[in-house]
Coordinates of C-alpha atoms in Angstrom, one line a residue:
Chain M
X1 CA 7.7 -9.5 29.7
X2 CA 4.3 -7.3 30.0
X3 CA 4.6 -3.9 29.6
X4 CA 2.8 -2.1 31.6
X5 CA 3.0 1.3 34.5
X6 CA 4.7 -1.1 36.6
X7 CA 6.9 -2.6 34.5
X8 CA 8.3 0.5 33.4
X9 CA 8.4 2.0 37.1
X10 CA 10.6 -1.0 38.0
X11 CA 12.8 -1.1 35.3
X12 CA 13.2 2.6 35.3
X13 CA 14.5 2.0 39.4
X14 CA 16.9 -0.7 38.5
X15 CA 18.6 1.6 35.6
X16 CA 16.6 0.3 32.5
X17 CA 19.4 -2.9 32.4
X18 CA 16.8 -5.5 33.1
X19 CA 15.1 -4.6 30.0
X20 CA 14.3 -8.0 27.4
X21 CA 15.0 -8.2 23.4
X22 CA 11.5 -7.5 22.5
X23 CA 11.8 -10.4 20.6
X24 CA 14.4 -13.4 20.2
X25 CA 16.6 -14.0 16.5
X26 CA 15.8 -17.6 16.1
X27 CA 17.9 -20.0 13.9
X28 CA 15.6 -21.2 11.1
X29 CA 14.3 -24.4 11.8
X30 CA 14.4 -26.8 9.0
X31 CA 10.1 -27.2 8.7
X32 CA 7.1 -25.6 10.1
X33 CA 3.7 -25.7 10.0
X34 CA 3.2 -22.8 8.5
X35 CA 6.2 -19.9 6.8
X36 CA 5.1 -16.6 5.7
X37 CA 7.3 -14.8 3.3
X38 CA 7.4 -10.9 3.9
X39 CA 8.0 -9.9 7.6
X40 CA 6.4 -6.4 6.5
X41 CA 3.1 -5.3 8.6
X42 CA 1.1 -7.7 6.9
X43 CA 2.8 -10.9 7.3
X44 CA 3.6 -9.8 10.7
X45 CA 0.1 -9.5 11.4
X46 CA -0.6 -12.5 10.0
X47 CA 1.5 -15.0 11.9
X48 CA 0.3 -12.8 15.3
X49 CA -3.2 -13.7 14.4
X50 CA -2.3 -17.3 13.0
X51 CA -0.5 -18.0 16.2
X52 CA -2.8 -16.2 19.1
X53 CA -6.6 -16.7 17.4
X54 CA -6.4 -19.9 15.5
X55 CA -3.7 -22.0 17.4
X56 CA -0.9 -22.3 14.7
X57 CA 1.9 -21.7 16.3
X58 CA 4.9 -23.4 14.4
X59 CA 4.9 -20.7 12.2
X60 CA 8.1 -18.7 10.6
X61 CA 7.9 -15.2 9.2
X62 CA 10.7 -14.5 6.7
X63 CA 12.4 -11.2 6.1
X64 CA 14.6 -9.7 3.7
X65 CA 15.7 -7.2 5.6
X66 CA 15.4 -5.8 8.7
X67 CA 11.5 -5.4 10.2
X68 CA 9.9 -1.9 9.3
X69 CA 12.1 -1.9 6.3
X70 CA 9.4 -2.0 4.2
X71 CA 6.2 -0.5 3.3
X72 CA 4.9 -0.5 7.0
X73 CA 7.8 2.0 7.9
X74 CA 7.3 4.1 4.4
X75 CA 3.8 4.7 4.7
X76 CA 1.9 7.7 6.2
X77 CA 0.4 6.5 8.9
X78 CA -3.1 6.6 8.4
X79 CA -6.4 4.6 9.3
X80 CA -9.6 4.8 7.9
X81 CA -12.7 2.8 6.8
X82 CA -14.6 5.2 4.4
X83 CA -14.8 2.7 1.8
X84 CA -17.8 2.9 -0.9
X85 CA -18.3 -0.7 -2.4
X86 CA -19.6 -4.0 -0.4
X87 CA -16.4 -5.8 -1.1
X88 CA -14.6 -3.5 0.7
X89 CA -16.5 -1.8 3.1
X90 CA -16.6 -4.4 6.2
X91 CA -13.2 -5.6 5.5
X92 CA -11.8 -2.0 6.2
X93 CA -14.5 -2.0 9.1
X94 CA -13.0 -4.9 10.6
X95 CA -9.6 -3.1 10.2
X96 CA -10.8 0.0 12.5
X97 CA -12.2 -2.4 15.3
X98 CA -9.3 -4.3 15.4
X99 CA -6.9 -1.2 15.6
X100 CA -9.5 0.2 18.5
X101 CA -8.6 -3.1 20.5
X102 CA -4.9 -3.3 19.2
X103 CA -3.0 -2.0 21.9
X104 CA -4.5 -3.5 24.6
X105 CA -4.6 -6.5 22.7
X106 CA -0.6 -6.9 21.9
X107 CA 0.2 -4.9 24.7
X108 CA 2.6 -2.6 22.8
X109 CA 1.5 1.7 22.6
X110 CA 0.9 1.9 19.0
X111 CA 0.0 5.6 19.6
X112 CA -3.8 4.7 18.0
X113 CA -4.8 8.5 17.4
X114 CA -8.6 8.4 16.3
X115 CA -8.5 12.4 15.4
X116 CA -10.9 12.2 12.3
X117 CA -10.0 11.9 8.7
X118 CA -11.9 14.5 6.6
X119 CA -11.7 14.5 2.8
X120 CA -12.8 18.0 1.2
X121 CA -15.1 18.5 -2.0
X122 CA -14.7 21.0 -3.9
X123 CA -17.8 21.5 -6.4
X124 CA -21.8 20.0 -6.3
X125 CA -20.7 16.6 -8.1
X126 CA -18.3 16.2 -5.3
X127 CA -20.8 17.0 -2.9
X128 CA -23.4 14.1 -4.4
X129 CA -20.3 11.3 -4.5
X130 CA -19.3 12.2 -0.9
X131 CA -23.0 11.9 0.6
X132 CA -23.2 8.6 -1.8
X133 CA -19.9 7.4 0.4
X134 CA -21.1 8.2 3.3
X135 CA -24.8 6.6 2.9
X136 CA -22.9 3.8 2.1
X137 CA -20.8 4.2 5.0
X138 CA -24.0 4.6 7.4
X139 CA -25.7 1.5 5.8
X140 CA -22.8 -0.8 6.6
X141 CA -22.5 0.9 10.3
X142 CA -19.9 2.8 9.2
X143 CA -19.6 6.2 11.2
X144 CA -19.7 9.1 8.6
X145 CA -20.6 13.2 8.6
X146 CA -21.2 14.8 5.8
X147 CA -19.7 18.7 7.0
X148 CA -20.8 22.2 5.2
X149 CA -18.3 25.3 4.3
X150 CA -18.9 26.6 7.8
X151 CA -18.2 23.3 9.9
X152 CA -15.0 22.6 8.0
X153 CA -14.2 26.4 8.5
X154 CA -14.8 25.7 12.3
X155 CA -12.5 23.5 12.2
X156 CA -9.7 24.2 9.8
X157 CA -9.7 28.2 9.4
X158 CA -6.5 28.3 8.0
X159 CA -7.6 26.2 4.4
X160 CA -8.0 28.4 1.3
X161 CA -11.8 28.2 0.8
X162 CA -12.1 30.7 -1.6
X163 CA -9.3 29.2 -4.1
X164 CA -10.1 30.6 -7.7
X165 CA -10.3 27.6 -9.7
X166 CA -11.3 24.6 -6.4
X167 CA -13.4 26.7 -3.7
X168 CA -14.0 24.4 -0.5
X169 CA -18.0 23.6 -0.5
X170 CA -17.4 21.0 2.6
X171 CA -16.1 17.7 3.5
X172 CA -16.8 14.0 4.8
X173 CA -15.8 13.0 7.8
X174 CA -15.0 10.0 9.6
X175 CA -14.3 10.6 13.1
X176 CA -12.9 7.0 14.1
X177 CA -10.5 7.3 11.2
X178 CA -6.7 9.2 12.2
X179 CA -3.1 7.4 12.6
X180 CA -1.0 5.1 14.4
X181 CA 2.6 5.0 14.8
X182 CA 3.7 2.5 11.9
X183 CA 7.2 1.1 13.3
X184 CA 5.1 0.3 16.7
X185 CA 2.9 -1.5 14.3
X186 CA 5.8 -3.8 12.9
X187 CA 7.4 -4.0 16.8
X188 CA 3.9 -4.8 18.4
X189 CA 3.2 -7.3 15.9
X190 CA 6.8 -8.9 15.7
X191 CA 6.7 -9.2 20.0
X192 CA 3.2 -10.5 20.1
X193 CA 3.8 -13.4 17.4
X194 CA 7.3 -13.8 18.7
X195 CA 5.6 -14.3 22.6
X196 CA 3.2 -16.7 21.3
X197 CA 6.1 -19.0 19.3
X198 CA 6.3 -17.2 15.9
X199 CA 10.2 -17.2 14.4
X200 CA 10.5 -14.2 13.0
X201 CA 14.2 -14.5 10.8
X202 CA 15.4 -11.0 9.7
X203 CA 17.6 -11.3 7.0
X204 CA 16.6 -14.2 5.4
X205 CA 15.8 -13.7 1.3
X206 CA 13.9 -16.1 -0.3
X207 CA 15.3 -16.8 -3.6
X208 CA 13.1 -20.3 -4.8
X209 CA 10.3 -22.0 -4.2
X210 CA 10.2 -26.1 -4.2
X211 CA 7.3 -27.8 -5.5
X212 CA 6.6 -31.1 -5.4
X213 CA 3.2 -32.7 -7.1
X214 CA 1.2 -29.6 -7.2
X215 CA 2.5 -28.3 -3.7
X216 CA 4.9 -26.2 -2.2
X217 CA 7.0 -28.0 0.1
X218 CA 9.2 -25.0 1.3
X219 CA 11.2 -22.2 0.2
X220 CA 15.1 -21.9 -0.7
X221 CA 16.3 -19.1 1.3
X222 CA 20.1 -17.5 1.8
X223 CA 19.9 -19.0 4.9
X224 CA 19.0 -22.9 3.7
X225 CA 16.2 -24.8 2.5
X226 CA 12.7 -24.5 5.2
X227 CA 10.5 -26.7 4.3
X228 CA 6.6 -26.1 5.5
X229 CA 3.2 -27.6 5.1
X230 CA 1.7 -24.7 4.0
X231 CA 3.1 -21.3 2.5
X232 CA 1.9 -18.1 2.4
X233 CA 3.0 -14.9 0.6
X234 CA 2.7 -11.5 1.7
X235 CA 5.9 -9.8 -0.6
X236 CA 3.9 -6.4 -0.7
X237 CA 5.7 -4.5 -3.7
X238 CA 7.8 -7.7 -4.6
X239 CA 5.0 -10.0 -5.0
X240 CA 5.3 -10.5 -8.5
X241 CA 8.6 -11.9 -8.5
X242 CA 8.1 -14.2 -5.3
X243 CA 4.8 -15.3 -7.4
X244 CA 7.3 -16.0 -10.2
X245 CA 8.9 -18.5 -8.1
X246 CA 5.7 -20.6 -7.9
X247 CA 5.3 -19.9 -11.6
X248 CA 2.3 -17.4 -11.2
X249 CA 1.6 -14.3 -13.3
X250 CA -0.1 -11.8 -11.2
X251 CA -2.7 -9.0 -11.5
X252 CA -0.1 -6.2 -10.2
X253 CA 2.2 -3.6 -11.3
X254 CA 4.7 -2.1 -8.9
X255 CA 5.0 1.7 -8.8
X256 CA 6.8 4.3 -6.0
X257 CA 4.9 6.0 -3.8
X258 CA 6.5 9.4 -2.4
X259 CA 5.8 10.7 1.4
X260 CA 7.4 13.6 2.8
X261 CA 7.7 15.0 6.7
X262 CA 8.0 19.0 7.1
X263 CA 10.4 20.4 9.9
X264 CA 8.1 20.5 13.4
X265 CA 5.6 22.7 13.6
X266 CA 3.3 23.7 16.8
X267 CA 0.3 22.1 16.8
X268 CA -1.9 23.0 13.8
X269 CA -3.6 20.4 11.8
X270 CA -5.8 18.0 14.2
X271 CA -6.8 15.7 12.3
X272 CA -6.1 13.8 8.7
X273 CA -7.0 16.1 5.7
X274 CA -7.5 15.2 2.1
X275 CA -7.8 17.7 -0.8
X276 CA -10.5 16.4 -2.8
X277 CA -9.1 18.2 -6.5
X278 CA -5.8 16.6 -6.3
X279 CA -3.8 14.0 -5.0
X280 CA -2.5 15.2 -1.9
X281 CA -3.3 14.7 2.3
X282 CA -2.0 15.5 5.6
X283 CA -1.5 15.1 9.0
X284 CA 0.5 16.2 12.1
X285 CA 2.7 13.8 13.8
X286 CA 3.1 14.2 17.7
X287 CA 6.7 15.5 17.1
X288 CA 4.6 18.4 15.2
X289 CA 6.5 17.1 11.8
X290 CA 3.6 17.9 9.4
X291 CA 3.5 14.1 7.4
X292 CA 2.0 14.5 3.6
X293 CA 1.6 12.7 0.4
X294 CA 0.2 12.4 -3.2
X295 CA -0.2 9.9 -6.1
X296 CA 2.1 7.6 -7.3
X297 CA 4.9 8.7 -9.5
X298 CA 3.3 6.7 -12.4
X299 CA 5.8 4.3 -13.8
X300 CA 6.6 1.4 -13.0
X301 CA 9.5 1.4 -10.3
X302 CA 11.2 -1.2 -7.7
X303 CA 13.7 2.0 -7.1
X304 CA 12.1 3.0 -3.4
X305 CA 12.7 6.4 -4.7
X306 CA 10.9 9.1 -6.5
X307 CA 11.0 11.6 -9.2
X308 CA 11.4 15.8 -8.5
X309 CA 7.9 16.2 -11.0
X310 CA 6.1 14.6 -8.4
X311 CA 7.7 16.4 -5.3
X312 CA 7.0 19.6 -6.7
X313 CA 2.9 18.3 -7.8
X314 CA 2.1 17.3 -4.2
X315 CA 3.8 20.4 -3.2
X316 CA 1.4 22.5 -5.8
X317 CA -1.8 20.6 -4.4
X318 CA -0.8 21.3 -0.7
X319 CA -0.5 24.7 -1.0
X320 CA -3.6 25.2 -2.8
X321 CA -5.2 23.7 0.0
X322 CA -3.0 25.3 2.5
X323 CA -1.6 28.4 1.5
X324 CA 0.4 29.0 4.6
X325 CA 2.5 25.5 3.4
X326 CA 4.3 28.2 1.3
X327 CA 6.6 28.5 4.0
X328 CA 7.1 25.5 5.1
X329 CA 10.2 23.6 4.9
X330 CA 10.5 20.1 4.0
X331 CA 12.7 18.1 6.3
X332 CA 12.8 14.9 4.4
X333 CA 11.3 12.3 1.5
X334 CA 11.2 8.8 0.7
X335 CA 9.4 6.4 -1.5
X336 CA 7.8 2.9 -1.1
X337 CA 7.4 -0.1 -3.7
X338 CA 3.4 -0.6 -4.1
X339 CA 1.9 -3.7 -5.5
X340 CA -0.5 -1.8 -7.3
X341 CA -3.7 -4.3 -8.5
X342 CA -5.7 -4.4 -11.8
X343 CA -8.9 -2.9 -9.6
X344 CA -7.2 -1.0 -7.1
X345 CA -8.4 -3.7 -4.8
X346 CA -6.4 -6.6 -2.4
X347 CA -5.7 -10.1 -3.3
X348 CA -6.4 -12.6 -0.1
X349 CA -6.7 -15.9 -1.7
X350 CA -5.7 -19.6 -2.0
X351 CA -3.9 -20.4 -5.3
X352 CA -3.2 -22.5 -7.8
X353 CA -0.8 -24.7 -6.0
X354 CA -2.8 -26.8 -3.2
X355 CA -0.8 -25.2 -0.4
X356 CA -0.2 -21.7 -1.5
X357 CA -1.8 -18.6 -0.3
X358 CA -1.8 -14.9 -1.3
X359 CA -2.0 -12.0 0.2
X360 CA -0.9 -9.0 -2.4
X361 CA -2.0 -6.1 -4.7
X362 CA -2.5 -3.2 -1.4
X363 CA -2.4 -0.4 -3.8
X364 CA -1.3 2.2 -1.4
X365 CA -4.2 1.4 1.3
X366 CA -2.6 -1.4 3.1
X367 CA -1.2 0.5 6.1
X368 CA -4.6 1.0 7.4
X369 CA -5.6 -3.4 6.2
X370 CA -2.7 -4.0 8.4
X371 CA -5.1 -5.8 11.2
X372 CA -7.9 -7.3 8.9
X373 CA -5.2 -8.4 6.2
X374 CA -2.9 -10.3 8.8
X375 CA -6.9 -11.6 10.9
X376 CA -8.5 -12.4 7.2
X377 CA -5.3 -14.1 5.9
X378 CA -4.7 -16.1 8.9
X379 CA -8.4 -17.5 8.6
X380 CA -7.8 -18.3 5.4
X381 CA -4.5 -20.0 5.7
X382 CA -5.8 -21.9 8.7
X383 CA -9.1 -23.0 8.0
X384 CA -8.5 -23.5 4.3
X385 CA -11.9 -21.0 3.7
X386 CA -12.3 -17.6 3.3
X387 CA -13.6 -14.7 6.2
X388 CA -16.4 -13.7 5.6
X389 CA -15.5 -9.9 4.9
X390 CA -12.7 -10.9 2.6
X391 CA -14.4 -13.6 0.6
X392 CA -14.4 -10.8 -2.9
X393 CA -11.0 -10.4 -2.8
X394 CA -10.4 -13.7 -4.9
X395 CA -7.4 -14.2 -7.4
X396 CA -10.3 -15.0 -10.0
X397 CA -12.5 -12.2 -9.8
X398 CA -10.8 -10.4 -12.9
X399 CA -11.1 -13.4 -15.1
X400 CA -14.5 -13.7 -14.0
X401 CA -15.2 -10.2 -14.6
X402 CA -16.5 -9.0 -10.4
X403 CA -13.8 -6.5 -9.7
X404 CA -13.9 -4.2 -7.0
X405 CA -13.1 -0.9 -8.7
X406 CA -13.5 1.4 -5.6
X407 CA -12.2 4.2 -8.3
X408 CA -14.2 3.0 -11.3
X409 CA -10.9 3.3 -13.3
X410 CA -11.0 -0.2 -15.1
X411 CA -7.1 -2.2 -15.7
X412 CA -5.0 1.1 -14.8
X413 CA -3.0 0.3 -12.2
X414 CA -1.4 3.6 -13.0
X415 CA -4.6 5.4 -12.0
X416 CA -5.9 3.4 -9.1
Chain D
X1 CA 13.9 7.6 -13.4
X2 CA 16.5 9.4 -15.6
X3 CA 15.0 13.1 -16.3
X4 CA 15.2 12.8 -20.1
X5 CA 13.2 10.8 -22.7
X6 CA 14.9 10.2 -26.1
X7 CA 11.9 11.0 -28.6
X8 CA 13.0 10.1 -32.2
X9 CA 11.3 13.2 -33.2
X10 CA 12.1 16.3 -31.1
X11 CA 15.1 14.7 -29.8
X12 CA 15.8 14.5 -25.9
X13 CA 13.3 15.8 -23.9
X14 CA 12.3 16.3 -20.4
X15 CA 9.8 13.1 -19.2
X16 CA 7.3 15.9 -17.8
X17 CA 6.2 16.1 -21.6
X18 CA 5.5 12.8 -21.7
X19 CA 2.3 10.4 -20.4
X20 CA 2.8 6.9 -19.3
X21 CA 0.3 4.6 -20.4
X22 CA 1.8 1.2 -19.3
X23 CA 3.6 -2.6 -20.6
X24 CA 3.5 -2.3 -24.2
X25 CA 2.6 -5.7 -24.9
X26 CA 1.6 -7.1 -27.9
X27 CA -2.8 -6.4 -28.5
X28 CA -4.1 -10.5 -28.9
X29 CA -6.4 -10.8 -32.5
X30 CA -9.8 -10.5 -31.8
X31 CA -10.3 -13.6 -31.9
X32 CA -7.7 -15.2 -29.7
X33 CA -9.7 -16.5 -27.0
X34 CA -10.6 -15.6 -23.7
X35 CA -7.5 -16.6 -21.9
X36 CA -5.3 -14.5 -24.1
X37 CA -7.4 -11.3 -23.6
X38 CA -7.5 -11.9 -20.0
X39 CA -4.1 -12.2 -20.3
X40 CA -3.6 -9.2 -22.0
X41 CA -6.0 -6.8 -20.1
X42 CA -4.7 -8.1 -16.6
X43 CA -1.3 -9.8 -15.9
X44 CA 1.5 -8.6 -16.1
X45 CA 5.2 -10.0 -16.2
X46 CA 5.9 -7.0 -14.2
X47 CA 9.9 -7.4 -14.5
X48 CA 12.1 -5.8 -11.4
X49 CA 15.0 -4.6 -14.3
X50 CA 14.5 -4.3 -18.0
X51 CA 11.1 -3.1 -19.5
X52 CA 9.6 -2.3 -22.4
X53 CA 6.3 0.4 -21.7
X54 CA 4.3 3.0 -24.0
X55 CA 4.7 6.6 -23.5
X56 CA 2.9 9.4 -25.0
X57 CA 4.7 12.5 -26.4
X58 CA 2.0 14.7 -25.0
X59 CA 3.5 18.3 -25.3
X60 CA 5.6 17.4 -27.5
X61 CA 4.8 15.6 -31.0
X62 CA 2.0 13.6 -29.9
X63 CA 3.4 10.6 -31.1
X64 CA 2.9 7.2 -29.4
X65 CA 6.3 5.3 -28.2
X66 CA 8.0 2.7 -26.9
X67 CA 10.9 3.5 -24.2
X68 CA 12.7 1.0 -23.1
X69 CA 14.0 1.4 -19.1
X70 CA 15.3 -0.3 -16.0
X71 CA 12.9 -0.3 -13.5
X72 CA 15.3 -0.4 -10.9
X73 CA 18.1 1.6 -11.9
X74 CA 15.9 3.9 -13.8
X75 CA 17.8 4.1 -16.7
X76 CA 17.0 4.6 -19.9
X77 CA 18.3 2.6 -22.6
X78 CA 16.3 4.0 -25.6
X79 CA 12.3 4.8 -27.4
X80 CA 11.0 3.8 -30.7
X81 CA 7.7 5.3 -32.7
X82 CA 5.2 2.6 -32.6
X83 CA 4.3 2.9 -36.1
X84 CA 7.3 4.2 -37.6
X85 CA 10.0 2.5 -35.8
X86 CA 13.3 4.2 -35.3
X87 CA 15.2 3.2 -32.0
X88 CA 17.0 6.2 -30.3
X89 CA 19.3 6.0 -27.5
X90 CA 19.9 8.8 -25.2

């Protein structure tokens, strides 16, 4: 069924009973073409693409749970493509033009909200990495402002420009950047790789890997054995122990990430703001719920949970950039499992079995990937070579020695 | 994670004091090769249960350790001076 004014006027007339699952709950089959493991945003994304761009349409997308279980309903909602480094840059780029197009193009409202994503600096060294950022930006056709005091004044009044020790000199912006709904992310995807043939099985844990003769003939699963032609992984925080299965020691640490929603507010932050001398951003849901987060907790953690030291950090950092957070309430928290990488950087590759792909190591930027990880993967996986703006995020590059340290951190996955 | 670190030196303490530097695995000799120092500087086992990691005693006596934890349950099961030895249990 399209959605669409009509559709909606109709239903609404007949008492919203006429309404179809948005998706089916297939039966496993017993072999596909293609079976994705992780039915989070990205592997959602990925069979979508797989199925609707390149024509693989036997495909099976396996979840653990339930969809938006994950990462893709833990996240903070936010898109961007302010990216510094070449490897980077137009992958992220081909992220925001896809989630321009998205909602026409899976006919689902994903609430796309392209209200700007400013991150503030704070002192003149600040000021010099920002405009680097944002030449880079520029040079890759990348939209980018470098604002003063005053134009962030205009347009944040209530931010504590005069704080003691971090005084507000300005910020960069990116206007294109903002937020989407994440569960209409995981829905939109599901429906549209679910219209197009896609089995996506909820519930279904994959607990072993089969290989025979240097390949991966399917996966054992606690609903049965599916066997495939090709497999693909996109475990997100669990990809380590999925790559275990294939005997494959991976790059990544996982580590909790901690988001927090305030009680609703009127309206009164309009657009995505980062504090540029701490870990710590924010943003105003539609329900007026102000949506915030900070770093990681900084140990390794597979608890989906985090620690009180960290809650009250973020809330430090937030009120130094918003004093009038002092009052605030916080309505509630959670935490998410990140498969945080050796370079802070994504892992879209073939690997060492002939028929195994992987698509891992999001750090905690792989809401915004969502698009470009599930287009880039599904190139990869069907064309057996990589897209062209994903081509440096190799398996290899850390034994060759080209990382793509966006942060300049080195092996930290702690810090990245 | 459990709010208390068992330091063999100032006893239990609160994990605030404390920085977290990462797997405490075993540094490869000099000379070991390539493959063991890529190894070493960028996989990890990265275990969803028992782990072994190195923390700092920052405000506290500045001593390097290794606590043992679950990184699921986030229990901890004990630390050790890296030099000195000296498992404690909380």
């Amino acid at each position: 069924m399209r959605y669409s004014a009509l559709s909606l006027l109709l239903n609404g007339l007949t008492g919203n009973r006429n309404w179809a699952p948005a998706w089916r709950e297939p039966e496993p089959k017993s072999h596909y073409d293609v079976v994705i493991v992780g039915g989070g945003g990205h592997g959602l994304a990925t069979a979508y693409y797989l199925a609707k761009v390149f024509g693989v349409r036997n495909v099976a997308v396996l979840e653990k749970g339930y969809l938006g279980s994950g990462n893709i309903g833990r996240n903070t909602t936010i898109i961007r493509s302010n990216y510094l480094l070449p490897g980077n840059n137009p992958f992220y780029e081909l992220s925001m033009k896809l989630w321009e197009g998205l909602e026409q193009d899976f006919n689902f409202n994903a609430m796309v909200s392209q209200r700007g994503v400013l991150n503030l600096y704070h002192s003149d060294a600040q000021q010099d990495a920002y405009t680097r950022r944002g030449n880079a930006m520029r040079l890759h056709g990348v939209d980018a402002e470098l604002l003063d005091r005053e134009a962030v004044r205009a347009k944040l009044p209530f931010l504590d420009f005069d704080n003691a020790r971090f005084p507000i000199q300005g910020g960069l912006l990116q206007r294109r950047g903002g937020t989407v709904r994440h569960d209409a992310v995981a829905w939109g995807y599901a429906r549209g790789a679910d219209s197009h043939g896609v089995d996506v099985i909820q519930h279904c844990e994959v607990t072993g890997i089969r290989r025979e003769g240097g390949r991966a003939v399917g996966v054992e699963t606690t609903r049965g054995f599916i066997g495939c032609n090709k497999l693909a992984l996109a475990a997100a925080g669990h990809s380590s122990q999925v790559a275990a299965m294939a005997g494959l020691k991976l790059p990544l640490e996982s580590h909790v990430l901690q988001a927090f929603v305030s009680e609703g507010l009127k309206p009164f932050i309009d657009c995505v703001v980062t504090f540029g001398a701490g870990h710590f951003y924010v943003s105003q849901s539609d329900k007026g719920g102000l949506v915030f987060g900070g770093d990681i907790d900084g140990y390794n953690s597979y608890a989906q949970r985090g620690n009180l030291a960290t809650v009250e950090h973020v809330a430090e950092a937030g009120k130094a950039m918003i004093p009038a957070l002092s009052r605030v309430r916080v309505l509630r928290s959670w935490g998410g499992v990140m498969d945080m990488s050796m370079d802070g950087s994504p892992i879209i590759d073939r690997v060492h079995l002939d028929n195994l792909y992987l698509n891992s190591g999001w750090c905690y930027g792989g809401f915004k990937a969502t698009p470009a990880s599930g287009y880039c993967f599904a190139h990869l996986i069907a064309r057996d070579e990589p897209h062209e703006t994903a081509r440096e995020m190799r398996l290899d590059r850390f034994a060759r020695g080209y990382l793509i340290d966006e942060k300049g951190q080195g092996a930290q996955p702690n810090l990245h | 994670m459990a709010s208390r670190v068992p330091c063999p030196h100032c006893g239990l303490r609160p994990k605030e004091e404390f920085t977290i530097k990462g797997a405490a695995l075993p540094r490869p000799a000099p000379d070991a090769g390539e493959a063991a120092w890529i190894e070493y500087v960028y996989l990890r086992e990265n275990p969803r249960g028992a782990y072994d990691e190195f923390w700092h005693h920052t405000s506290g006596c500045r001593r390097w350790l290794v606590v043992s934890r679950n990184t699921l349950t986030h229990d901890v099961y004990g630390a050790r001076d890296v030099a000195l030895g000296g498992e404690t249990q909380p």
